[in-house]
Short mmCIF file of C-alpha atoms and ligand atoms in Angstrom, two decimals:
data_model
loop_
_atom_site.label_atom_id
_atom_site.label_comp_id
_atom_site.label_asym_id
_atom_site.label_seq_id
_atom_site.Cartn_x
_atom_site.Cartn_y
_atom_site.Cartn_z
CA UNK A 104 119.58 53.15 133.55
CA UNK A 105 120.33 56.79 132.94
CA UNK A 106 118.06 59.38 134.48
CA UNK A 107 117.87 63.04 133.61
CA UNK A 108 116.02 63.88 136.78
CA UNK A 109 117.74 66.58 138.84
CA UNK A 110 119.56 65.32 141.93
CA UNK A 111 119.71 66.98 145.34
CA UNK A 112 122.28 66.56 148.12
CA UNK A 113 120.56 64.14 150.45
CA UNK A 114 121.77 61.91 153.23
CA UNK A 115 121.19 58.19 152.76
CA UNK A 116 118.42 56.85 155.01
CA UNK A 117 119.74 56.87 158.58
CA UNK A 118 120.73 53.45 159.80
CA UNK A 119 120.47 52.48 163.45
CA UNK A 120 122.71 54.76 165.51
CA UNK A 121 126.08 53.25 166.46
CA UNK A 122 126.63 52.23 170.10
CA UNK A 123 127.91 54.74 172.67
CA UNK A 124 131.57 55.60 172.09
CA UNK A 125 132.31 55.18 175.79
CA UNK A 126 130.10 52.51 177.41
CA UNK A 127 128.74 50.68 174.35
CA UNK A 128 125.03 51.10 175.14
CA UNK A 129 122.55 51.60 172.30
CA UNK A 130 122.03 55.30 171.49
CA UNK A 131 118.74 56.93 170.56
CA UNK A 132 118.30 57.25 166.79
CA UNK A 133 117.60 60.98 166.84
CA UNK A 134 118.85 64.04 168.66
CA UNK A 135 119.50 67.73 168.13
CA UNK A 136 120.89 68.21 164.63
CA UNK A 137 123.26 70.58 162.90
CA UNK A 138 123.83 70.78 159.16
CA UNK A 139 127.23 70.63 157.48
CA UNK A 140 126.26 73.77 155.53
CA UNK A 141 125.79 75.74 158.78
CA UNK A 142 129.08 74.44 160.20
CA UNK A 143 130.93 75.38 157.00
CA UNK A 144 129.33 78.86 157.05
CA UNK A 145 130.36 79.42 160.70
CA UNK A 146 133.97 78.37 159.96
CA UNK A 147 134.09 80.86 157.08
CA UNK A 148 132.49 83.72 159.04
CA UNK A 149 134.04 83.28 162.49
CA UNK A 150 137.44 81.77 161.69
CA UNK A 151 138.08 82.67 158.04
CA UNK A 152 138.53 78.97 157.22
CA UNK A 153 137.33 77.03 154.19
CA UNK A 154 136.96 73.45 155.43
CA UNK A 155 136.71 71.88 151.96
CA UNK A 156 139.93 73.64 150.88
CA UNK A 157 141.62 72.14 153.97
CA UNK A 158 140.67 68.63 152.86
CA UNK A 159 137.86 68.45 155.42
CA UNK A 160 134.74 68.07 153.30
CA UNK A 161 131.75 66.80 155.30
CA UNK A 162 130.88 63.13 154.77
CA UNK A 163 127.18 63.78 155.52
CA UNK A 164 124.82 66.74 155.26
CA UNK A 165 123.48 66.52 158.84
CA UNK A 166 124.93 65.55 162.26
CA UNK A 167 122.93 64.32 165.24
CA UNK A 168 123.96 65.10 168.83
CA UNK A 169 122.96 61.92 170.69
CA UNK A 170 123.08 61.41 174.46
CA UNK A 171 123.83 57.96 175.82
CA UNK A 172 121.06 56.78 178.19
CA UNK A 173 123.70 54.92 180.22
CA UNK A 174 126.83 57.05 180.71
CA UNK A 175 125.21 60.36 179.52
CA UNK A 176 128.06 61.11 177.09
CA UNK A 177 126.84 63.42 174.30
CA UNK A 178 128.22 62.40 170.92
CA UNK A 179 127.85 63.48 167.32
CA UNK A 180 126.86 60.97 164.66
CA UNK A 181 127.97 60.18 162.00
CA UNK A 182 131.74 60.73 162.33
CA UNK A 183 133.33 63.84 160.81
CA UNK A 184 136.89 64.16 162.12
CA UNK A 185 139.22 67.07 161.32
CA UNK A 186 142.52 66.25 159.55
CA UNK A 187 145.81 67.85 160.77
CA UNK A 188 145.42 70.71 158.22
CA UNK A 189 142.46 72.04 160.24
CA UNK A 190 144.54 72.12 163.44
CA UNK A 191 147.39 73.86 161.60
CA UNK A 192 144.91 76.53 160.45
CA UNK A 193 143.48 76.92 163.97
CA UNK A 194 146.85 77.28 165.70
CA UNK A 195 147.38 80.73 164.12
CA UNK A 196 144.82 82.02 166.65
CA UNK A 197 146.60 82.99 169.90
CA UNK A 198 143.79 81.48 172.00
CA UNK A 199 144.18 78.01 170.45
CA UNK A 200 147.29 76.83 172.29
CA UNK A 201 147.15 79.00 175.42
CA UNK A 202 150.29 79.50 177.48
CA UNK A 203 148.52 79.40 180.84
CA UNK A 204 145.47 77.37 181.72
CA UNK A 205 143.96 76.59 185.10
CA UNK A 206 144.18 72.86 184.34
CA UNK A 207 147.96 73.14 183.89
CA UNK A 208 148.31 74.36 187.47
CA UNK A 209 145.78 71.83 188.81
CA UNK A 210 147.58 68.93 187.15
CA UNK A 211 151.09 70.12 188.00
CA UNK A 212 150.11 70.22 191.70
CA UNK A 213 149.64 66.41 191.51
CA UNK A 214 153.15 65.76 190.17
CA UNK A 215 156.27 65.38 192.32
CA UNK A 216 159.88 66.18 191.40
CA UNK A 217 161.63 63.39 189.52
CA UNK A 218 158.48 61.63 188.30
CA UNK A 219 157.99 60.28 184.76
CA UNK A 220 155.21 62.20 182.98
CA UNK A 221 153.45 61.50 179.67
CA UNK A 222 151.39 64.25 178.02
CA UNK A 223 149.27 63.19 175.04
CA UNK A 224 148.36 65.95 172.57
CA UNK A 225 150.92 68.33 174.08
CA UNK A 226 150.77 70.92 171.27
CA UNK A 227 153.80 73.19 171.38
CA UNK A 228 154.65 72.10 174.95
CA UNK A 229 152.98 74.90 176.93
CA UNK A 230 152.32 72.69 179.98
CA UNK A 231 155.97 71.73 180.49
CA UNK A 232 157.00 74.93 182.28
CA UNK A 233 154.49 74.22 185.09
CA UNK A 234 156.19 70.92 186.00
CA UNK A 235 158.31 70.52 189.13
CA UNK A 236 162.08 69.98 188.70
CA UNK A 237 163.75 66.84 187.34
CA UNK A 238 160.61 65.45 185.71
CA UNK A 239 161.24 62.92 182.91
CA UNK A 240 158.79 64.30 180.35
CA UNK A 241 157.53 62.76 177.10
CA UNK A 242 154.99 64.56 174.91
CA UNK A 243 153.01 63.07 172.01
CA UNK A 244 151.78 65.39 169.25
CA UNK A 245 150.56 64.76 165.69
CA UNK A 246 150.50 68.41 164.55
CA UNK A 247 153.96 68.65 162.95
CA UNK A 248 154.28 72.44 163.36
CA UNK A 249 153.38 72.33 167.07
CA UNK A 250 155.77 69.39 167.49
CA UNK A 251 158.61 71.37 165.87
CA UNK A 252 157.95 74.31 168.23
CA UNK A 253 158.08 71.99 171.26
CA UNK A 254 161.35 70.41 170.08
CA UNK A 255 162.85 73.85 169.50
CA UNK A 256 162.50 74.37 173.27
CA UNK A 257 164.43 71.16 173.88
CA UNK A 258 161.40 69.06 174.87
CA UNK A 259 161.16 65.34 174.14
CA UNK A 260 158.04 65.38 171.95
CA UNK A 261 157.32 62.65 169.42
CA UNK A 262 154.74 61.85 166.79
CA UNK A 263 154.07 58.42 168.33
CA UNK A 264 150.74 56.63 168.39
CA UNK A 265 149.43 56.29 171.98
CA UNK A 266 148.26 52.72 171.40
CA UNK A 267 151.73 51.66 170.22
CA UNK A 268 153.37 53.35 173.21
CA UNK A 269 150.96 51.59 175.59
CA UNK A 270 151.72 48.21 174.00
CA UNK A 271 155.47 48.76 173.90
CA UNK A 272 155.97 50.49 177.25
CA UNK A 273 153.13 49.68 179.65
CA UNK A 274 153.34 51.11 183.20
CA UNK A 275 156.33 53.30 182.28
CA UNK A 276 154.96 56.58 183.66
CA UNK A 277 153.98 57.92 187.09
CA UNK A 278 151.45 60.31 185.55
CA UNK A 279 149.72 60.34 182.14
CA UNK A 280 147.82 63.47 181.12
CA UNK A 281 145.68 64.68 178.24
CA UNK A 282 144.45 68.28 178.27
CA UNK A 283 141.51 69.05 175.96
CA UNK A 284 142.12 65.97 173.82
CA UNK A 285 139.36 63.50 174.72
CA UNK A 286 136.62 65.52 173.01
CA UNK A 287 138.51 65.31 169.69
CA UNK A 288 139.02 61.55 169.76
CA UNK A 289 136.56 59.36 167.82
CA UNK A 290 137.14 56.36 170.15
CA UNK A 291 137.53 57.84 173.66
CA UNK A 292 137.26 54.51 175.54
CA UNK A 293 140.26 53.00 173.73
CA UNK A 294 142.17 56.27 174.17
CA UNK A 295 141.54 56.33 177.93
CA UNK A 296 142.39 52.64 178.32
CA UNK A 297 145.71 53.21 176.52
CA UNK A 298 146.42 56.25 178.69
CA UNK A 299 145.77 54.13 181.82
CA UNK A 300 148.00 51.30 180.50
CA UNK A 301 150.94 53.70 180.30
CA UNK A 302 150.72 54.38 184.07
CA UNK A 303 152.31 52.26 186.83
CA UNK A 304 150.15 50.89 189.66
CA UNK A 305 149.57 53.77 192.08
CA UNK A 306 150.15 56.32 189.28
CA UNK A 307 147.75 59.00 188.08
CA UNK A 308 145.65 59.54 184.96
CA UNK A 309 144.60 63.18 184.53
CA UNK A 310 142.26 64.40 181.79
CA UNK A 311 140.68 67.78 181.22
CA UNK A 312 137.73 68.44 178.90
CA UNK A 313 135.39 71.33 178.12
CA UNK A 314 132.73 71.13 180.85
CA UNK A 315 129.40 70.40 179.22
CA UNK A 316 127.58 71.41 182.41
CA UNK A 317 129.05 74.92 182.02
CA UNK A 318 127.81 77.51 179.51
CA UNK A 319 129.39 75.37 176.76
CA UNK A 320 126.61 72.80 176.91
CA UNK A 321 123.97 75.46 176.17
CA UNK A 322 125.90 77.62 173.74
CA UNK A 323 124.55 78.35 170.29
CA UNK A 324 126.84 78.71 167.24
CA UNK A 325 129.98 77.46 169.03
CA UNK A 326 131.35 75.84 165.90
CA UNK A 327 134.46 74.50 167.65
CA UNK A 328 132.22 72.43 169.94
CA UNK A 329 130.83 70.44 167.00
CA UNK A 330 132.21 68.17 164.28
CA UNK A 331 134.72 68.11 162.72
CA UNK A 332 136.53 69.69 165.74
CA UNK A 333 134.77 67.93 168.64
CA UNK A 334 133.23 64.44 168.41
CA UNK A 335 131.89 64.32 171.98
CA UNK A 336 130.67 66.50 174.88
CA UNK A 337 131.36 65.54 178.51
CA UNK A 338 128.77 66.19 181.25
CA UNK A 339 129.72 65.70 184.92
CA UNK A 340 127.59 62.52 185.02
CA UNK A 341 129.82 60.95 182.35
CA UNK A 342 133.04 62.03 184.04
CA UNK A 343 131.81 60.54 187.33
CA UNK A 344 131.58 57.13 185.62
CA UNK A 345 135.07 57.19 184.13
CA UNK A 346 136.96 55.65 187.08
CA UNK A 347 134.64 52.62 187.21
CA UNK A 348 134.69 52.21 183.40
CA UNK A 349 138.50 52.22 183.41
CA UNK A 350 139.18 50.25 186.59
CA UNK A 351 140.66 53.36 188.25
CA UNK A 352 139.97 55.15 191.54
CA UNK A 353 138.46 58.64 191.60
CA UNK A 354 140.77 61.20 193.23
CA UNK A 355 139.40 64.65 192.32
CA UNK A 356 137.30 66.60 189.83
CA UNK A 357 138.31 70.26 189.59
CA UNK A 358 135.98 72.84 188.07
CA UNK A 359 137.43 76.01 186.61
CA UNK A 360 135.78 79.30 187.59
CA UNK A 361 134.26 81.34 184.77
CA UNK A 362 137.02 83.34 183.03
CA UNK A 363 136.27 87.06 182.49
CA UNK A 364 136.60 86.52 178.73
CA UNK A 365 133.76 83.98 178.78
CA UNK A 366 131.26 86.28 180.54
CA UNK A 367 129.47 87.24 177.35
CA UNK A 368 129.23 83.64 176.12
CA UNK A 369 127.85 82.56 179.52
CA UNK A 370 125.31 85.41 179.48
CA UNK A 371 124.14 84.63 175.96
CA UNK A 372 123.81 80.92 176.77
CA UNK A 373 121.60 81.80 179.78
CA UNK A 374 119.44 84.21 177.79
CA UNK A 375 118.96 81.72 174.95
CA UNK A 376 118.15 78.89 177.33
CA UNK A 377 115.54 81.13 178.97
CA UNK A 378 114.03 81.93 175.56
CA UNK A 379 114.10 78.24 174.56
CA UNK A 380 112.17 77.29 177.69
CA UNK A 381 109.63 80.03 177.01
CA UNK A 382 108.88 78.44 173.64
CA UNK A 383 108.76 74.92 175.09
CA UNK A 384 112.25 73.65 174.21
CA UNK A 385 114.61 72.09 176.77
CA UNK A 386 117.67 73.65 175.13
CA UNK A 387 118.28 76.19 172.37
CA UNK A 388 119.21 74.82 168.91
CA UNK A 389 122.89 74.11 168.24
CA UNK A 390 123.04 76.75 165.53
CA UNK A 391 121.00 79.89 165.01
CA UNK A 392 121.28 82.62 162.35
CA UNK A 393 124.53 81.15 161.05
CA UNK A 394 124.19 82.91 157.69
CA UNK A 395 123.27 86.25 159.34
CA UNK A 396 126.55 87.47 160.73
CA UNK A 397 125.40 90.97 161.71
CA UNK A 398 122.36 89.64 163.54
CA UNK A 399 124.57 87.19 165.40
CA UNK A 400 126.91 90.00 166.45
CA UNK A 401 124.00 92.13 167.61
CA UNK A 402 122.71 89.20 169.69
CA UNK A 403 126.15 88.75 171.25
CA UNK A 404 126.41 92.46 172.08
CA UNK A 405 122.96 92.41 173.70
CA UNK A 406 123.75 89.38 175.86
CA UNK A 407 125.06 91.13 178.99
CA UNK A 408 122.29 93.81 179.20
CA UNK A 409 119.67 91.13 178.42
CA UNK A 410 120.97 88.89 181.19
CA UNK A 411 120.83 91.80 183.63
CA UNK A 412 117.30 92.70 182.52
CA UNK A 413 116.13 89.10 182.90
CA UNK A 414 117.94 88.68 186.27
CA UNK A 415 119.66 85.49 185.13
CA UNK A 416 122.71 85.91 187.35
CA UNK A 417 121.77 83.84 190.35
CA UNK A 418 122.99 80.36 189.37
CA UNK A 419 126.67 79.56 190.00
CA UNK A 420 128.81 80.31 186.97
CA UNK A 421 131.10 77.49 185.97
CA UNK A 422 134.08 77.95 183.74
CA UNK A 423 135.14 76.28 180.51
CA UNK A 424 137.13 73.34 181.83
CA UNK A 425 136.81 70.40 184.21
CA UNK A 426 139.86 68.33 185.17
CA UNK A 427 139.51 64.77 186.44
CA UNK A 428 142.25 63.05 188.45
CA UNK A 429 142.18 59.23 188.75
CA UNK A 430 144.55 56.76 190.35
CA UNK A 431 145.51 53.30 189.08
CA UNK A 432 145.08 50.85 191.92
CA UNK A 433 148.22 49.00 192.94
CA UNK A 434 150.76 48.21 195.57
CA UNK A 435 153.31 50.94 194.84
CA UNK A 436 151.32 53.59 196.71
CA UNK A 437 150.82 57.21 195.78
ZN1 LIG B 190 127.47 55.53 177.11
#
């Protein structure tokens, strides 16, 4: 039957939340929310990107950030995953594929000359120059432009699916790494299991993620820490459960110190968390003033003096990244 009633953009009634992406436990139905309209506005204002024009229209109007009661992983629901065009647009920013990261040095220190190394999501191959000599290196990358840049340096980088590699060539590598990849992956358990399958007994699995127990977990308006860029957020409690979930042994978790360039973001996160607690909230909202660019800039500029005025400096200041090193049990030794 035809209706001439006006229609509004509404989500369908929310069904029961899907199970946890990592441990499978039932998730709470509700959590902090962020609207697609705010995310699209932040992409336009902060990054000059039009998501719809990049073939990345939102499938729902609102996204819930749900925390698993079991493994504590924080995860957005429903799914909104960025296509390769979004990554091609982001890579024009010099900070997107950085040439030097603390996790590169931390991971390279675990690798010995002559070992076989797999890097999943290797971008343009920035990690390779940190490796010791005579390493047999294979990189996987789906961004075709980044892949071409890596190959231009003579690196063996392929557009292979990790699952297919794990099935075809299990236990081929001494070390399998993924830097800043896990948080983009809609099914992180399967990804981690495949990464572990690629490693020989006694070999290492090394993953780095944005540390959700740093300023990142309390940041407001960080549009790259939400869908469609990130599907999940990784607190220390979740990372501590990874070895048991994957049948691996914990070796090390390495926390990056706060980079000078993140001082303002850390200060603003502390100020906003203090304000949130004053008004009875546990955390600030995910997005604030997204349509008010000048007000947002003023808030950012005021962050450092505000933090000083409120004496919010005492707690230890953690940096952006945490790197977890795990060993596959087995008889071949380290
Ligand atoms: Zn879980």
